[in-house]
């Protein structure tokens, strides 16, 4: 397991405006020390440098992904977090189904990180 802080694995940079939505309880604390000036919101309002959204179903994926894309800044990072196949979270999505759907809304999968034993995150770009 990587010793990098989670905020670093997610490419958070100083002064980023960050949206994190749908995360498990205590998730914000698990990010570790944030870079200077990072502002984290849990409410959708405006444009963001980094968005991380947690989904467990295809229905949620189809509902949130186009919306999150609209709120992503020009060089923004979009992390779509989903339950690992080995987790005990009930899900009907995986890396491959997310990649396939993302292309239909103009996004391409370009990276993957492990969040913890339950969650993975796929980095998407326009």
CSV table of C-alpha atoms in Angstrom, one decimal:
chain,number,residue,atom,x,y,z
A,1,UNK,CA,0.0,0.0,0.0
A,2,UNK,CA,1.3,3.5,-0.9
A,3,UNK,CA,2.5,5.7,1.9
A,4,UNK,CA,1.6,8.8,0.0
A,5,UNK,CA,-1.2,10.9,1.6
A,6,UNK,CA,-4.5,10.4,-0.2
A,7,UNK,CA,-4.7,14.1,-1.1
A,8,UNK,CA,-1.4,13.6,-3.0
A,9,UNK,CA,-2.6,10.5,-4.8
A,10,UNK,CA,-5.6,12.4,-6.0
A,11,UNK,CA,-3.3,15.2,-7.3
A,12,UNK,CA,-4.6,18.0,-5.1
A,13,UNK,CA,-2.6,21.1,-5.5
A,14,UNK,CA,-2.3,24.4,-3.5
A,15,UNK,CA,-5.3,26.7,-3.8
A,16,UNK,CA,-7.5,24.1,-5.5
A,17,UNK,CA,-11.2,24.4,-5.2
A,18,UNK,CA,-12.3,20.8,-4.5
A,19,UNK,CA,-15.8,19.1,-4.4
A,20,UNK,CA,-16.1,15.8,-2.7
A,21,UNK,CA,-19.6,14.2,-2.6
A,22,UNK,CA,-21.0,10.9,-1.6
A,23,UNK,CA,-18.0,9.8,0.3
A,24,UNK,CA,-18.1,7.4,3.3
A,25,UNK,CA,-18.3,8.7,6.8
A,26,UNK,CA,-14.9,10.1,7.9
A,27,UNK,CA,-13.6,10.3,4.4
A,28,UNK,CA,-12.5,14.0,4.5
A,29,UNK,CA,-10.2,13.2,7.5
A,30,UNK,CA,-8.6,10.3,5.6
A,31,UNK,CA,-7.3,12.7,3.0
A,32,UNK,CA,-4.5,13.7,5.3
A,33,UNK,CA,-2.8,17.1,5.3
A,34,UNK,CA,-4.2,19.1,2.4
A,35,UNK,CA,-2.0,21.4,0.4
A,36,UNK,CA,-2.0,25.1,1.4
A,37,UNK,CA,-5.1,27.0,0.4
A,38,UNK,CA,-7.2,24.0,-0.6
A,39,UNK,CA,-10.9,24.7,-0.1
A,40,UNK,CA,-13.1,21.5,0.1
A,41,UNK,CA,-16.8,21.7,-0.4
A,42,UNK,CA,-19.5,19.0,-0.2
A,43,UNK,CA,-22.0,21.1,-2.1
A,44,UNK,CA,-22.1,21.7,-5.8
A,45,UNK,CA,-21.7,25.4,-6.4
A,46,UNK,CA,-19.7,26.8,-9.4
A,47,UNK,CA,-16.5,25.5,-11.0
A,48,UNK,CA,-13.9,23.2,-9.4
A,49,UNK,CA,-10.3,22.3,-10.0
A,50,UNK,CA,-10.9,18.8,-8.6
A,51,UNK,CA,-14.1,16.8,-8.2
A,52,UNK,CA,-14.4,13.5,-6.5
A,53,UNK,CA,-17.7,11.7,-6.5
A,54,UNK,CA,-18.6,8.3,-5.0
A,55,UNK,CA,-21.2,6.1,-6.7
A,56,UNK,CA,-22.3,2.6,-6.2
A,57,UNK,CA,-24.9,2.0,-9.0
A,58,UNK,CA,-25.1,2.5,-12.7
A,59,UNK,CA,-28.2,4.8,-12.1
A,60,UNK,CA,-26.1,7.1,-9.8
A,61,UNK,CA,-23.3,7.1,-12.4
A,62,UNK,CA,-25.6,8.1,-15.2
A,63,UNK,CA,-27.2,10.8,-13.0
A,64,UNK,CA,-24.0,12.4,-11.6
A,65,UNK,CA,-21.3,12.1,-14.2
A,66,UNK,CA,-22.8,14.6,-16.8
A,67,UNK,CA,-23.6,17.0,-14.0
A,68,UNK,CA,-20.1,16.9,-12.5
A,69,UNK,CA,-18.5,17.4,-16.0
A,70,UNK,CA,-20.4,20.7,-16.3
A,71,UNK,CA,-18.8,21.9,-13.0
A,72,UNK,CA,-15.3,20.9,-13.8
A,73,UNK,CA,-12.8,23.7,-14.5
A,74,UNK,CA,-10.9,23.9,-17.8
A,75,UNK,CA,-7.9,21.8,-16.5
A,76,UNK,CA,-9.9,20.1,-13.7
A,77,UNK,CA,-9.6,16.6,-12.4
A,78,UNK,CA,-12.6,14.4,-12.1
A,79,UNK,CA,-12.3,11.3,-9.9
A,80,UNK,CA,-15.1,8.8,-10.0
A,81,UNK,CA,-14.9,6.6,-6.9
A,82,UNK,CA,-16.6,3.2,-7.0
A,83,UNK,CA,-16.6,0.0,-4.8
A,84,UNK,CA,-13.9,-2.5,-5.5
A,85,UNK,CA,-15.1,-5.9,-6.6
A,86,UNK,CA,-13.6,-7.4,-3.5
A,87,UNK,CA,-15.5,-5.0,-1.2
A,88,UNK,CA,-18.8,-6.0,0.5
A,89,UNK,CA,-20.6,-3.0,-1.0
A,90,UNK,CA,-23.4,-4.0,-3.3
A,91,UNK,CA,-22.8,-2.5,-6.8
A,92,UNK,CA,-23.6,-3.0,-10.4
A,93,UNK,CA,-20.6,-1.0,-11.8
A,94,UNK,CA,-16.9,-1.6,-12.2
A,95,UNK,CA,-13.9,0.0,-13.9
A,96,UNK,CA,-14.9,-1.2,-17.3
A,97,UNK,CA,-18.5,-0.2,-17.2
A,98,UNK,CA,-17.5,3.3,-15.9
A,99,UNK,CA,-15.0,3.7,-18.7
A,100,UNK,CA,-17.6,2.7,-21.3
A,101,UNK,CA,-20.2,5.1,-19.9
A,102,UNK,CA,-17.7,7.9,-19.5
A,103,UNK,CA,-16.9,7.9,-23.2
A,104,UNK,CA,-20.6,8.5,-24.0
A,105,UNK,CA,-20.5,11.8,-22.1
A,106,UNK,CA,-17.1,12.9,-23.6
A,107,UNK,CA,-14.8,11.7,-20.8
A,108,UNK,CA,-11.8,9.4,-21.0
A,109,UNK,CA,-10.3,7.3,-18.2
A,110,UNK,CA,-6.7,8.3,-17.7
A,111,UNK,CA,-5.7,7.0,-14.3
A,112,UNK,CA,-6.7,4.7,-11.4
A,113,UNK,CA,-5.9,4.8,-7.7
A,114,UNK,CA,-6.8,2.8,-4.7
A,115,UNK,CA,-8.6,4.9,-2.0
A,116,UNK,CA,-8.8,2.1,0.6
A,117,UNK,CA,-9.8,-1.5,1.0
A,118,UNK,CA,-13.3,-0.7,-0.2
A,119,UNK,CA,-13.0,2.1,-2.8
A,120,UNK,CA,-11.1,2.7,-6.1
A,121,UNK,CA,-11.1,5.9,-8.0
A,122,UNK,CA,-10.9,6.4,-11.8
A,123,UNK,CA,-9.5,9.7,-13.1
A,124,UNK,CA,-11.4,11.1,-16.0
A,125,UNK,CA,-10.7,13.9,-18.4
A,126,UNK,CA,-12.6,15.7,-21.1
